PDB file of C-alpha atoms in Angstrom:
ATOM      1  CA  UNK A   1       0.000   0.000   0.000  1.00 54.00           C
ATOM      2  CA  UNK A   2       2.830   2.326   0.945  1.00 53.00           C
ATOM      3  CA  UNK A   3       4.621   1.473  -2.305  1.00 54.00           C
ATOM      4  CA  UNK A   4       1.496   2.422  -4.283  1.00 54.00           C
ATOM      5  CA  UNK A   5       1.300   5.782  -2.505  1.00 51.00           C
ATOM      6  CA  UNK A   6       4.973   6.488  -3.230  1.00 54.00           C
ATOM      7  CA  UNK A   7       4.532   5.489  -6.867  1.00 50.00           C
ATOM      8  CA  UNK A   8       1.450   7.698  -7.180  1.00 56.00           C
ATOM      9  CA  UNK A   9       3.361  10.655  -5.699  1.00 54.00           C
ATOM     10  CA  UNK A  10       6.230  10.017  -8.109  1.00 49.00           C
ATOM     11  CA  UNK A  11       3.816   9.984 -11.048  1.00 45.00           C
ATOM     12  CA  UNK A  12       2.221  13.242  -9.893  1.00 49.00           C
ATOM     13  CA  UNK A  13       5.669  14.837  -9.470  1.00 49.00           C
ATOM     14  CA  UNK A  14       6.778  13.597 -12.896  1.00 48.00           C
ATOM     15  CA  UNK A  15       3.559  14.871 -14.475  1.00 50.00           C
ATOM     16  CA  UNK A  16       4.016  18.270 -12.819  1.00 49.00           C
ATOM     17  CA  UNK A  17       7.583  18.485 -14.131  1.00 49.00           C
ATOM     18  CA  UNK A  18       6.366  17.554 -17.621  1.00 43.00           C
ATOM     19  CA  UNK A  19       3.674  20.254 -17.483  1.00 46.00           C
ATOM     20  CA  UNK A  20       6.220  22.789 -16.216  1.00 49.00           C
ATOM     21  CA  UNK A  21       8.682  21.859 -18.978  1.00 53.00           C
ATOM     22  CA  UNK A  22       5.938  22.062 -21.617  1.00 52.00           C
ATOM     23  CA  UNK A  23       4.876  25.474 -20.299  1.00 57.00           C
ATOM     24  CA  UNK A  24       8.449  26.767 -20.515  1.00 57.00           C
ATOM     25  CA  UNK A  25       8.823  25.424 -24.054  1.00 55.00           C
ATOM     26  CA  UNK A  26       5.555  27.087 -25.094  1.00 57.00           C
ATOM     27  CA  UNK A  27       6.640  30.364 -23.475  1.00 63.00           C
ATOM     28  CA  UNK A  28       9.970  30.199 -25.322  1.00 66.00           C
ATOM     29  CA  UNK A  29       8.162  29.515 -28.581  1.00 69.00           C
ATOM     30  CA  UNK A  30       5.819  32.457 -28.004  1.00 77.00           C
ATOM     31  CA  UNK A  31       8.773  34.717 -27.207  1.00 79.00           C
ATOM     32  CA  UNK A  32      10.560  33.483 -30.322  1.00 78.00           C
ATOM     33  CA  UNK A  33       7.442  34.175 -32.381  1.00 81.00           C
ATOM     34  CA  UNK A  34       7.133  37.719 -31.044  1.00 86.00           C
ATOM     35  CA  UNK A  35      10.871  38.319 -31.484  1.00 84.00           C
ATOM     36  CA  UNK A  36      10.846  37.218 -35.121  1.00 83.00           C
ATOM     37  CA  UNK A  37       7.690  39.205 -35.838  1.00 87.00           C
ATOM     38  CA  UNK A  38       9.124  42.313 -34.191  1.00 90.00           C
ATOM     39  CA  UNK A  39      12.404  41.956 -36.022  1.00 89.00           C
ATOM     40  CA  UNK A  40      10.917  41.748 -39.522  1.00 88.00           C
ATOM     41  CA  UNK A  41       8.312  44.436 -38.858  1.00 93.00           C
ATOM     42  CA  UNK A  42      11.047  46.812 -37.683  1.00 94.00           C
ATOM     43  CA  UNK A  43      13.187  46.001 -40.722  1.00 92.00           C
ATOM     44  CA  UNK A  44      10.155  46.571 -42.945  1.00 92.00           C
ATOM     45  CA  UNK A  45       9.416  50.053 -41.608  1.00 94.00           C
ATOM     46  CA  UNK A  46      13.046  51.119 -41.169  1.00 93.00           C
ATOM     47  CA  UNK A  47      12.932  53.150 -44.435  1.00 94.00           C
ATOM     48  CA  UNK A  48      10.779  55.655 -42.551  1.00 95.00           C
ATOM     49  CA  UNK A  49      13.610  56.202 -40.088  1.00 95.00           C
ATOM     50  CA  UNK A  50      16.306  56.669 -42.750  1.00 94.00           C
ATOM     51  CA  UNK A  51      13.961  59.040 -44.554  1.00 93.00           C
ATOM     52  CA  UNK A  52      13.987  61.287 -41.468  1.00 94.00           C
ATOM     53  CA  UNK A  53      17.772  61.510 -41.858  1.00 94.00           C
ATOM     54  CA  UNK A  54      17.672  62.438 -45.548  1.00 91.00           C
ATOM     55  CA  UNK A  55      19.247  65.828 -44.846  1.00 92.00           C
ATOM     56  CA  UNK A  56      22.540  64.018 -44.212  1.00 93.00           C
ATOM     57  CA  UNK A  57      24.449  62.088 -46.872  1.00 93.00           C
ATOM     58  CA  UNK A  58      24.408  58.290 -46.867  1.00 94.00           C
ATOM     59  CA  UNK A  59      28.083  58.060 -45.823  1.00 95.00           C
ATOM     60  CA  UNK A  60      27.458  60.238 -42.788  1.00 96.00           C
ATOM     61  CA  UNK A  61      24.364  58.264 -41.792  1.00 96.00           C
ATOM     62  CA  UNK A  62      26.282  54.997 -42.175  1.00 96.00           C
ATOM     63  CA  UNK A  63      29.155  56.279 -40.037  1.00 96.00           C
ATOM     64  CA  UNK A  64      26.809  57.300 -37.236  1.00 96.00           C
ATOM     65  CA  UNK A  65      24.937  54.011 -37.581  1.00 95.00           C
ATOM     66  CA  UNK A  66      28.185  52.107 -36.973  1.00 96.00           C
ATOM     67  CA  UNK A  67      29.422  54.340 -34.139  1.00 96.00           C
ATOM     68  CA  UNK A  68      26.186  54.344 -32.158  1.00 96.00           C
ATOM     69  CA  UNK A  69      25.521  50.657 -32.827  1.00 95.00           C
ATOM     70  CA  UNK A  70      28.856  49.904 -31.164  1.00 95.00           C
ATOM     71  CA  UNK A  71      28.005  52.126 -28.182  1.00 95.00           C
ATOM     72  CA  UNK A  72      24.601  50.486 -27.767  1.00 94.00           C
ATOM     73  CA  UNK A  73      25.990  46.946 -28.134  1.00 94.00           C
ATOM     74  CA  UNK A  74      28.709  47.569 -25.527  1.00 95.00           C
ATOM     75  CA  UNK A  75      25.982  48.693 -23.118  1.00 94.00           C
ATOM     76  CA  UNK A  76      23.896  45.592 -23.931  1.00 91.00           C
ATOM     77  CA  UNK A  77      26.885  43.262 -23.501  1.00 92.00           C
ATOM     78  CA  UNK A  78      27.704  44.808 -20.121  1.00 93.00           C
ATOM     79  CA  UNK A  79      24.070  44.843 -18.948  1.00 91.00           C
ATOM     80  CA  UNK A  80      23.512  41.187 -19.910  1.00 89.00           C
ATOM     81  CA  UNK A  81      26.849  40.082 -18.408  1.00 91.00           C
ATOM     82  CA  UNK A  82      28.259  38.842 -21.691  1.00 91.00           C
ATOM     83  CA  UNK A  83      31.626  40.596 -21.235  1.00 93.00           C
ATOM     84  CA  UNK A  84      33.422  37.344 -20.367  1.00 92.00           C
ATOM     85  CA  UNK A  85      31.977  35.626 -23.437  1.00 92.00           C
ATOM     86  CA  UNK A  86      33.031  38.583 -25.602  1.00 93.00           C
ATOM     87  CA  UNK A  87      36.617  38.385 -24.310  1.00 93.00           C
ATOM     88  CA  UNK A  88      36.747  34.619 -24.888  1.00 93.00           C
ATOM     89  CA  UNK A  89      35.464  35.015 -28.456  1.00 92.00           C
ATOM     90  CA  UNK A  90      38.006  37.782 -29.132  1.00 93.00           C
ATOM     91  CA  UNK A  91      40.822  35.562 -27.876  1.00 93.00           C
ATOM     92  CA  UNK A  92      39.675  32.646 -30.035  1.00 92.00           C
ATOM     93  CA  UNK A  93      39.300  34.832 -33.135  1.00 91.00           C
ATOM     94  CA  UNK A  94      42.780  36.296 -32.610  1.00 91.00           C
ATOM     95  CA  UNK A  95      44.265  32.808 -32.444  1.00 92.00           C
ATOM     96  CA  UNK A  96      42.247  31.504 -35.409  1.00 92.00           C
ATOM     97  CA  UNK A  97      43.266  33.858 -38.220  1.00 90.00           C
ATOM     98  CA  UNK A  98      40.875  32.266 -40.703  1.00 91.00           C
ATOM     99  CA  UNK A  99      37.823  32.938 -38.537  1.00 90.00           C
ATOM    100  CA  UNK A 100      39.148  36.391 -37.735  1.00 92.00           C
ATOM    101  CA  UNK A 101      39.442  37.131 -41.447  1.00 93.00           C
ATOM    102  CA  UNK A 102      35.893  35.936 -41.993  1.00 92.00           C
ATOM    103  CA  UNK A 103      34.661  38.344 -39.310  1.00 92.00           C
ATOM    104  CA  UNK A 104      36.477  41.221 -41.027  1.00 94.00           C
ATOM    105  CA  UNK A 105      34.894  40.225 -44.345  1.00 94.00           C
ATOM    106  CA  UNK A 106      31.440  40.049 -42.710  1.00 91.00           C
ATOM    107  CA  UNK A 107      31.903  43.544 -41.251  1.00 93.00           C
ATOM    108  CA  UNK A 108      32.885  45.000 -44.637  1.00 95.00           C
ATOM    109  CA  UNK A 109      30.037  43.287 -46.478  1.00 93.00           C
ATOM    110  CA  UNK A 110      27.324  44.330 -44.006  1.00 92.00           C
ATOM    111  CA  UNK A 111      28.583  47.933 -44.169  1.00 94.00           C
ATOM    112  CA  UNK A 112      28.214  47.783 -47.976  1.00 95.00           C
ATOM    113  CA  UNK A 113      24.687  46.446 -47.508  1.00 94.00           C
ATOM    114  CA  UNK A 114      23.784  49.218 -45.048  1.00 94.00           C
ATOM    115  CA  UNK A 115      25.250  51.939 -47.275  1.00 95.00           C
ATOM    116  CA  UNK A 116      23.374  50.670 -50.340  1.00 96.00           C
ATOM    117  CA  UNK A 117      20.100  50.479 -48.427  1.00 95.00           C
ATOM    118  CA  UNK A 118      20.403  53.960 -46.912  1.00 95.00           C
ATOM    119  CA  UNK A 119      21.396  55.526 -50.231  1.00 95.00           C
ATOM    120  CA  UNK A 120      18.501  53.796 -52.009  1.00 94.00           C
ATOM    121  CA  UNK A 121      15.908  54.940 -49.460  1.00 94.00           C
ATOM    122  CA  UNK A 122      17.009  58.566 -49.678  1.00 92.00           C
ATOM    123  CA  UNK A 123      17.219  58.550 -53.491  1.00 92.00           C
ATOM    124  CA  UNK A 124      13.717  57.226 -54.240  1.00 91.00           C
ATOM    125  CA  UNK A 125      14.545  53.555 -54.765  1.00 92.00           C
ATOM    126  CA  UNK A 126      12.486  52.060 -51.935  1.00 93.00           C
ATOM    127  CA  UNK A 127      10.768  49.503 -54.167  1.00 90.00           C
ATOM    128  CA  UNK A 128      14.160  48.366 -55.471  1.00 91.00           C
ATOM    129  CA  UNK A 129      15.206  47.549 -51.899  1.00 92.00           C
ATOM    130  CA  UNK A 130      12.021  45.528 -51.502  1.00 89.00           C
ATOM    131  CA  UNK A 131      12.907  43.465 -54.565  1.00 87.00           C
ATOM    132  CA  UNK A 132      16.386  42.887 -53.192  1.00 88.00           C
ATOM    133  CA  UNK A 133      15.080  41.330 -49.998  1.00 88.00           C
ATOM    134  CA  UNK A 134      12.381  39.377 -51.797  1.00 85.00           C
ATOM    135  CA  UNK A 135      15.016  37.588 -53.888  1.00 84.00           C
ATOM    136  CA  UNK A 136      17.447  37.230 -50.967  1.00 82.00           C
ATOM    137  CA  UNK A 137      16.103  33.773 -49.902  1.00 78.00           C
ATOM    138  CA  UNK A 138      16.765  32.513 -53.436  1.00 78.00           C
ATOM    139  CA  UNK A 139      20.282  33.945 -53.338  1.00 81.00           C
ATOM    140  CA  UNK A 140      20.780  32.074 -50.065  1.00 76.00           C
ATOM    141  CA  UNK A 141      19.782  28.875 -51.854  1.00 77.00           C
ATOM    142  CA  UNK A 142      22.355  29.507 -54.592  1.00 79.00           C
ATOM    143  CA  UNK A 143      25.067  30.176 -52.007  1.00 78.00           C
ATOM    144  CA  UNK A 144      24.048  26.982 -50.243  1.00 76.00           C
ATOM    145  CA  UNK A 145      24.730  25.044 -53.431  1.00 76.00           C
ATOM    146  CA  UNK A 146      27.928  26.882 -54.373  1.00 78.00           C
ATOM    147  CA  UNK A 147      29.545  27.199 -50.922  1.00 74.00           C
ATOM    148  CA  UNK A 148      28.080  24.443 -48.772  1.00 69.00           C
ATOM    149  CA  UNK A 149      27.454  21.823 -51.464  1.00 75.00           C
ATOM    150  CA  UNK A 150      23.737  21.588 -50.746  1.00 70.00           C
ATOM    151  CA  UNK A 151      21.534  19.822 -53.256  1.00 75.00           C
ATOM    152  CA  UNK A 152      19.052  21.813 -55.301  1.00 72.00           C
ATOM    153  CA  UNK A 153      15.592  20.302 -55.699  1.00 77.00           C
ATOM    154  CA  UNK A 154      13.563  20.726 -58.895  1.00 82.00           C
ATOM    155  CA  UNK A 155      11.103  23.240 -57.326  1.00 79.00           C
ATOM    156  CA  UNK A 156      14.010  25.363 -56.099  1.00 75.00           C
ATOM    157  CA  UNK A 157      15.559  25.325 -59.561  1.00 80.00           C
ATOM    158  CA  UNK A 158      12.227  26.535 -60.939  1.00 83.00           C
ATOM    159  CA  UNK A 159      11.969  29.257 -58.304  1.00 81.00           C
ATOM    160  CA  UNK A 160      15.467  30.556 -59.118  1.00 79.00           C
ATOM    161  CA  UNK A 161      14.647  30.507 -62.841  1.00 84.00           C
ATOM    162  CA  UNK A 162      11.426  32.471 -62.247  1.00 83.00           C
ATOM    163  CA  UNK A 163      13.272  35.060 -60.152  1.00 81.00           C
ATOM    164  CA  UNK A 164      15.895  35.343 -62.901  1.00 82.00           C
ATOM    165  CA  UNK A 165      13.100  36.060 -65.403  1.00 84.00           C
ATOM    166  CA  UNK A 166      11.819  38.795 -63.089  1.00 81.00           C
ATOM    167  CA  UNK A 167      15.277  40.389 -62.865  1.00 80.00           C
ATOM    168  CA  UNK A 168      15.673  40.138 -66.658  1.00 82.00           C
ATOM    169  CA  UNK A 169      12.319  41.892 -67.175  1.00 79.00           C
ATOM    170  CA  UNK A 170      13.358  44.669 -64.794  1.00 77.00           C
ATOM    171  CA  UNK A 171      16.636  45.074 -66.683  1.00 77.00           C
ATOM    172  CA  UNK A 172      14.763  45.159 -69.993  1.00 78.00           C
ATOM    173  CA  UNK A 173      12.229  47.742 -68.780  1.00 75.00           C
ATOM    174  CA  UNK A 174      14.647  50.187 -67.160  1.00 68.00           C
ATOM    175  CA  UNK A 175      17.447  49.633 -69.658  1.00 69.00           C
ATOM    176  CA  UNK A 176      20.048  48.619 -67.056  1.00 71.00           C
ATOM    177  CA  UNK A 177      20.650  46.031 -64.371  1.00 74.00           C
ATOM    178  CA  UNK A 178      18.688  46.815 -61.172  1.00 84.00           C
ATOM    179  CA  UNK A 179      21.960  47.070 -59.262  1.00 90.00           C
ATOM    180  CA  UNK A 180      20.376  48.133 -55.966  1.00 92.00           C
ATOM    181  CA  UNK A 181      18.206  45.010 -55.777  1.00 89.00           C
ATOM    182  CA  UNK A 182      21.048  42.733 -56.869  1.00 89.00           C
ATOM    183  CA  UNK A 183      23.594  44.389 -54.561  1.00 93.00           C
ATOM    184  CA  UNK A 184      21.329  44.118 -51.508  1.00 93.00           C
ATOM    185  CA  UNK A 185      20.520  40.470 -52.194  1.00 90.00           C
ATOM    186  CA  UNK A 186      24.146  39.498 -52.854  1.00 91.00           C
ATOM    187  CA  UNK A 187      25.649  41.390 -49.918  1.00 92.00           C
ATOM    188  CA  UNK A 188      23.091  40.158 -47.395  1.00 87.00           C
ATOM    189  CA  UNK A 189      23.323  36.637 -48.814  1.00 85.00           C
ATOM    190  CA  UNK A 190      27.128  36.737 -48.549  1.00 88.00           C
ATOM    191  CA  UNK A 191      26.880  38.100 -45.025  1.00 87.00           C
ATOM    192  CA  UNK A 192      24.529  35.269 -44.042  1.00 81.00           C
ATOM    193  CA  UNK A 193      26.837  32.661 -45.570  1.00 81.00           C
ATOM    194  CA  UNK A 194      29.816  34.061 -43.658  1.00 85.00           C
ATOM    195  CA  UNK A 195      27.873  34.138 -40.408  1.00 81.00           C
ATOM    196  CA  UNK A 196      26.737  30.560 -40.933  1.00 77.00           C
ATOM    197  CA  UNK A 197      30.333  29.445 -41.440  1.00 82.00           C
ATOM    198  CA  UNK A 198      31.666  31.620 -38.617  1.00 83.00           C
ATOM    199  CA  UNK A 199      29.140  30.348 -36.032  1.00 79.00           C
ATOM    200  CA  UNK A 200      29.747  33.202 -33.602  1.00 84.00           C
ATOM    201  CA  UNK A 201      27.543  34.375 -30.729  1.00 83.00           C
ATOM    202  CA  UNK A 202      25.171  37.018 -32.211  1.00 81.00           C
ATOM    203  CA  UNK A 203      25.956  39.599 -29.531  1.00 87.00           C
ATOM    204  CA  UNK A 204      29.691  39.099 -29.996  1.00 88.00           C
ATOM    205  CA  UNK A 205      29.367  39.225 -33.752  1.00 87.00           C
ATOM    206  CA  UNK A 206      27.396  42.489 -33.886  1.00 89.00           C
ATOM    207  CA  UNK A 207      29.698  44.127 -31.328  1.00 93.00           C
ATOM    208  CA  UNK A 208      32.931  43.112 -33.047  1.00 94.00           C
ATOM    209  CA  UNK A 209      31.688  43.942 -36.550  1.00 93.00           C
ATOM    210  CA  UNK A 210      30.863  47.491 -35.516  1.00 94.00           C
ATOM    211  CA  UNK A 211      34.117  47.699 -33.508  1.00 95.00           C
ATOM    212  CA  UNK A 212      36.132  46.831 -36.620  1.00 96.00           C
ATOM    213  CA  UNK A 213      34.326  49.524 -38.621  1.00 96.00           C
ATOM    214  CA  UNK A 214      34.452  52.119 -35.843  1.00 96.00           C
ATOM    215  CA  UNK A 215      37.895  53.673 -36.612  1.00 96.00           C
ATOM    216  CA  UNK A 216      36.967  54.403 -40.234  1.00 96.00           C
ATOM    217  CA  UNK A 217      33.561  55.795 -39.271  1.00 96.00           C
ATOM    218  CA  UNK A 218      35.000  57.970 -36.500  1.00 97.00           C
ATOM    219  CA  UNK A 219      37.748  59.283 -38.793  1.00 97.00           C
ATOM    220  CA  UNK A 220      35.148  60.156 -41.436  1.00 96.00           C
ATOM    221  CA  UNK A 221      32.948  62.029 -38.941  1.00 96.00           C
ATOM    222  CA  UNK A 222      35.934  63.922 -37.502  1.00 96.00           C
ATOM    223  CA  UNK A 223      36.971  65.089 -40.973  1.00 96.00           C
ATOM    224  CA  UNK A 224      33.393  65.975 -41.871  1.00 94.00           C
ATOM    225  CA  UNK A 225      33.089  68.028 -38.697  1.00 93.00           C
ATOM    226  CA  UNK A 226      36.411  69.774 -39.333  1.00 93.00           C
ATOM    227  CA  UNK A 227      35.186  70.724 -42.808  1.00 91.00           C
ATOM    228  CA  UNK A 228      31.990  72.176 -41.326  1.00 90.00           C
ATOM    229  CA  UNK A 229      29.808  69.740 -43.274  1.00 92.00           C
ATOM    230  CA  UNK A 230      28.602  67.507 -40.421  1.00 91.00           C
ATOM    231  CA  UNK A 231      24.935  67.355 -39.409  1.00 91.00           C
ATOM    232  CA  UNK A 232      25.626  66.222 -35.839  1.00 91.00           C
ATOM    233  CA  UNK A 233      25.914  68.929 -33.201  1.00 87.00           C
ATOM    234  CA  UNK A 234      24.144  71.650 -31.188  1.00 88.00           C
ATOM    235  CA  UNK A 235      22.983  73.420 -34.359  1.00 86.00           C
ATOM    236  CA  UNK A 236      20.798  70.449 -35.350  1.00 90.00           C
ATOM    237  CA  UNK A 237      19.580  68.839 -32.087  1.00 92.00           C
ATOM    238  CA  UNK A 238      16.679  66.857 -33.576  1.00 94.00           C
ATOM    239  CA  UNK A 239      18.748  65.425 -36.417  1.00 94.00           C
ATOM    240  CA  UNK A 240      21.630  64.706 -34.031  1.00 94.00           C
ATOM    241  CA  UNK A 241      19.305  62.725 -31.773  1.00 95.00           C
ATOM    242  CA  UNK A 242      18.030  60.731 -34.752  1.00 95.00           C
ATOM    243  CA  UNK A 243      21.581  60.021 -35.937  1.00 95.00           C
ATOM    244  CA  UNK A 244      22.483  58.734 -32.482  1.00 94.00           C
ATOM    245  CA  UNK A 245      19.298  56.673 -32.457  1.00 95.00           C
ATOM    246  CA  UNK A 246      20.488  54.869 -35.584  1.00 94.00           C
ATOM    247  CA  UNK A 247      22.480  52.583 -33.295  1.00 92.00           C
ATOM    248  CA  UNK A 248      19.362  51.448 -31.465  1.00 92.00           C
ATOM    249  CA  UNK A 249      17.425  51.142 -34.747  1.00 93.00           C
ATOM    250  CA  UNK A 250      20.178  48.873 -36.068  1.00 91.00           C
ATOM    251  CA  UNK A 251      20.903  46.713 -33.043  1.00 89.00           C
ATOM    252  CA  UNK A 252      17.410  45.955 -31.702  1.00 90.00           C
ATOM    253  CA  UNK A 253      16.134  44.119 -34.831  1.00 89.00           C
ATOM    254  CA  UNK A 254      19.386  42.109 -34.959  1.00 82.00           C
ATOM    255  CA  UNK A 255      19.006  41.121 -31.298  1.00 83.00           C
ATOM    256  CA  UNK A 256      15.357  40.162 -31.835  1.00 86.00           C
ATOM    257  CA  UNK A 257      16.391  38.135 -34.890  1.00 80.00           C
ATOM    258  CA  UNK A 258      18.986  36.220 -32.864  1.00 76.00           C
ATOM    259  CA  UNK A 259      16.329  35.259 -30.300  1.00 77.00           C
ATOM    260  CA  UNK A 260      13.852  34.283 -33.010  1.00 76.00           C
ATOM    261  CA  UNK A 261      16.431  32.173 -34.824  1.00 70.00           C
ATOM    262  CA  UNK A 262      17.357  30.373 -31.599  1.00 70.00           C
ATOM    263  CA  UNK A 263      13.823  29.699 -30.368  1.00 73.00           C
ATOM    264  CA  UNK A 264      11.947  28.892 -33.597  1.00 69.00           C
ATOM    265  CA  UNK A 265      12.388  26.137 -36.182  1.00 65.00           C
ATOM    266  CA  UNK A 266      13.896  27.403 -39.435  1.00 56.00           C
ATOM    267  CA  UNK A 267      10.804  26.461 -41.443  1.00 56.00           C
ATOM    268  CA  UNK A 268       8.693  28.680 -39.160  1.00 62.00           C
ATOM    269  CA  UNK A 269      11.243  31.502 -39.201  1.00 64.00           C
ATOM    270  CA  UNK A 270      11.333  31.324 -42.997  1.00 64.00           C
ATOM    271  CA  UNK A 271       7.739  32.516 -43.306  1.00 69.00           C
ATOM    272  CA  UNK A 272       8.560  35.712 -41.412  1.00 76.00           C
ATOM    273  CA  UNK A 273      11.226  36.828 -43.889  1.00 80.00           C
ATOM    274  CA  UNK A 274       8.616  38.062 -46.390  1.00 83.00           C
ATOM    275  CA  UNK A 275       7.096  40.515 -43.897  1.00 86.00           C
ATOM    276  CA  UNK A 276       9.965  42.973 -44.244  1.00 89.00           C
ATOM    277  CA  UNK A 277      10.039  43.403 -48.058  1.00 88.00           C
ATOM    278  CA  UNK A 278       6.227  43.440 -48.188  1.00 88.00           C
ATOM    279  CA  UNK A 279       6.034  46.331 -45.717  1.00 92.00           C
ATOM    280  CA  UNK A 280       8.816  48.124 -47.591  1.00 93.00           C
ATOM    281  CA  UNK A 281       6.984  47.640 -50.882  1.00 90.00           C
ATOM    282  CA  UNK A 282       3.801  49.101 -49.408  1.00 91.00           C
ATOM    283  CA  UNK A 283       5.758  52.069 -48.065  1.00 94.00           C
ATOM    284  CA  UNK A 284       7.357  52.593 -51.473  1.00 93.00           C
ATOM    285  CA  UNK A 285       3.965  52.685 -53.186  1.00 91.00           C
ATOM    286  CA  UNK A 286       1.782  54.522 -50.663  1.00 92.00           C
ATOM    287  CA  UNK A 287       4.175  56.664 -48.605  1.00 93.00           C
ATOM    288  CA  UNK A 288       7.066  57.447 -50.952  1.00 93.00           C
ATOM    289  CA  UNK A 289       4.745  57.502 -54.000  1.00 91.00           C
ATOM    290  CA  UNK A 290       7.124  55.595 -56.261  1.00 90.00           C
ATOM    291  CA  UNK A 291       5.679  54.414 -59.595  1.00 87.00           C
ATOM    292  CA  UNK A 292       4.100  50.961 -59.539  1.00 84.00           C
ATOM    293  CA  UNK A 293       2.088  50.208 -62.651  1.00 81.00           C
ATOM    294  CA  UNK A 294       1.347  47.101 -64.703  1.00 82.00           C
ATOM    295  CA  UNK A 295       4.973  46.767 -65.792  1.00 78.00           C
ATOM    296  CA  UNK A 296       6.219  46.632 -62.198  1.00 79.00           C
ATOM    297  CA  UNK A 297       3.335  44.350 -61.227  1.00 84.00           C
ATOM    298  CA  UNK A 298       4.200  41.930 -64.035  1.00 83.00           C
ATOM    299  CA  UNK A 299       7.836  41.864 -62.930  1.00 81.00           C
ATOM    300  CA  UNK A 300       6.893  41.338 -59.296  1.00 81.00           C
ATOM    301  CA  UNK A 301       4.554  38.577 -60.402  1.00 86.00           C
ATOM    302  CA  UNK A 302       7.509  36.405 -61.446  1.00 83.00           C
ATOM    303  CA  UNK A 303       9.328  37.100 -58.180  1.00 82.00           C
ATOM    304  CA  UNK A 304       6.241  36.367 -56.068  1.00 85.00           C
ATOM    305  CA  UNK A 305       5.618  33.175 -58.038  1.00 86.00           C
ATOM    306  CA  UNK A 306       9.256  32.182 -57.469  1.00 83.00           C
ATOM    307  CA  UNK A 307       8.836  32.737 -53.731  1.00 80.00           C
ATOM    308  CA  UNK A 308       5.576  30.787 -53.683  1.00 83.00           C
ATOM    309  CA  UNK A 309       7.230  27.787 -55.355  1.00 83.00           C
ATOM    310  CA  UNK A 310      10.218  28.099 -53.014  1.00 77.00           C
ATOM    311  CA  UNK A 311       8.099  28.396 -49.840  1.00 77.00           C
ATOM    312  CA  UNK A 312       5.820  25.480 -50.716  1.00 80.00           C
ATOM    313  CA  UNK A 313       8.897  23.377 -51.516  1.00 77.00           C
ATOM    314  CA  UNK A 314      10.467  24.260 -48.158  1.00 71.00           C
ATOM    315  CA  UNK A 315       7.239  23.505 -46.284  1.00 73.00           C
ATOM    316  CA  UNK A 316       6.853  20.095 -47.948  1.00 73.00           C
ATOM    317  CA  UNK A 317      10.488  19.203 -47.287  1.00 68.00           C
ATOM    318  CA  UNK A 318      10.194  20.081 -43.579  1.00 64.00           C
ATOM    319  CA  UNK A 319       6.785  18.446 -43.260  1.00 64.00           C
ATOM    320  CA  UNK A 320       8.076  15.271 -44.839  1.00 63.00           C
ATOM    321  CA  UNK A 321      11.132  15.285 -42.584  1.00 51.00           C
TER     322      UNK A 321
END
């Protein structure tokens, strides 16, 4: 009788632990969901922020974005007690020159991506940036084949071909290669491939990337200030505050993305990636009043069809697995 009571208590305790563990897992999933949603929504509406800074040139905005991102990330690292981890990662990267070189390359490439995006927003090419991030998942697939030796399924081949038709139609209509869209897709795809190979803590990675770029950005701002051409200072308090805020606007979505990527399955996270370019496209049409007629719609049709084929293929592959 006593043994039955003990066994019953053990079953109750085990059941309670299972319920507690399930609750924690569900809470983590919910937090991951909200993090991913917040990340892509912020990225989608970020053109509005860069538009507020249009008085400054893209190089100046980029420099402040790097400087204040570093300041914000150092505060975050200290506040979350990740200083020890940062030091350990720095030591390992210094000893492993190959990984250190990859981090330098990642920093350069993401700065090119940021500069292209900022310039495009403030020169009436918002829709072009949307296209760039729509085709980015397909560029990731190509890099997966070329760099990581991943196999390419028939639906993915079709999706890449459809996207290529869309890019060709854009080139045909405007008379030149849509370099903004292509540059954004290639730079962000390259950055993602480097980060995948590097496998570095997201907080460390963001902090060190901005740290590597800091000297060049600071030097540029100092020279700009000396020439009397800077937009940061007492004469322009509102703009100065917005320039400083660029660090927060940059770092928060990246932090949210790191949480989303860690807490959600990749097939779930993949569906979120279309939120950002969709919001940007809507902003380009309805806020920035960029032209979007039948020609643009026809071109986008091929890209959307490519993404539909790609997404369905990914869903079936994950569902089957």
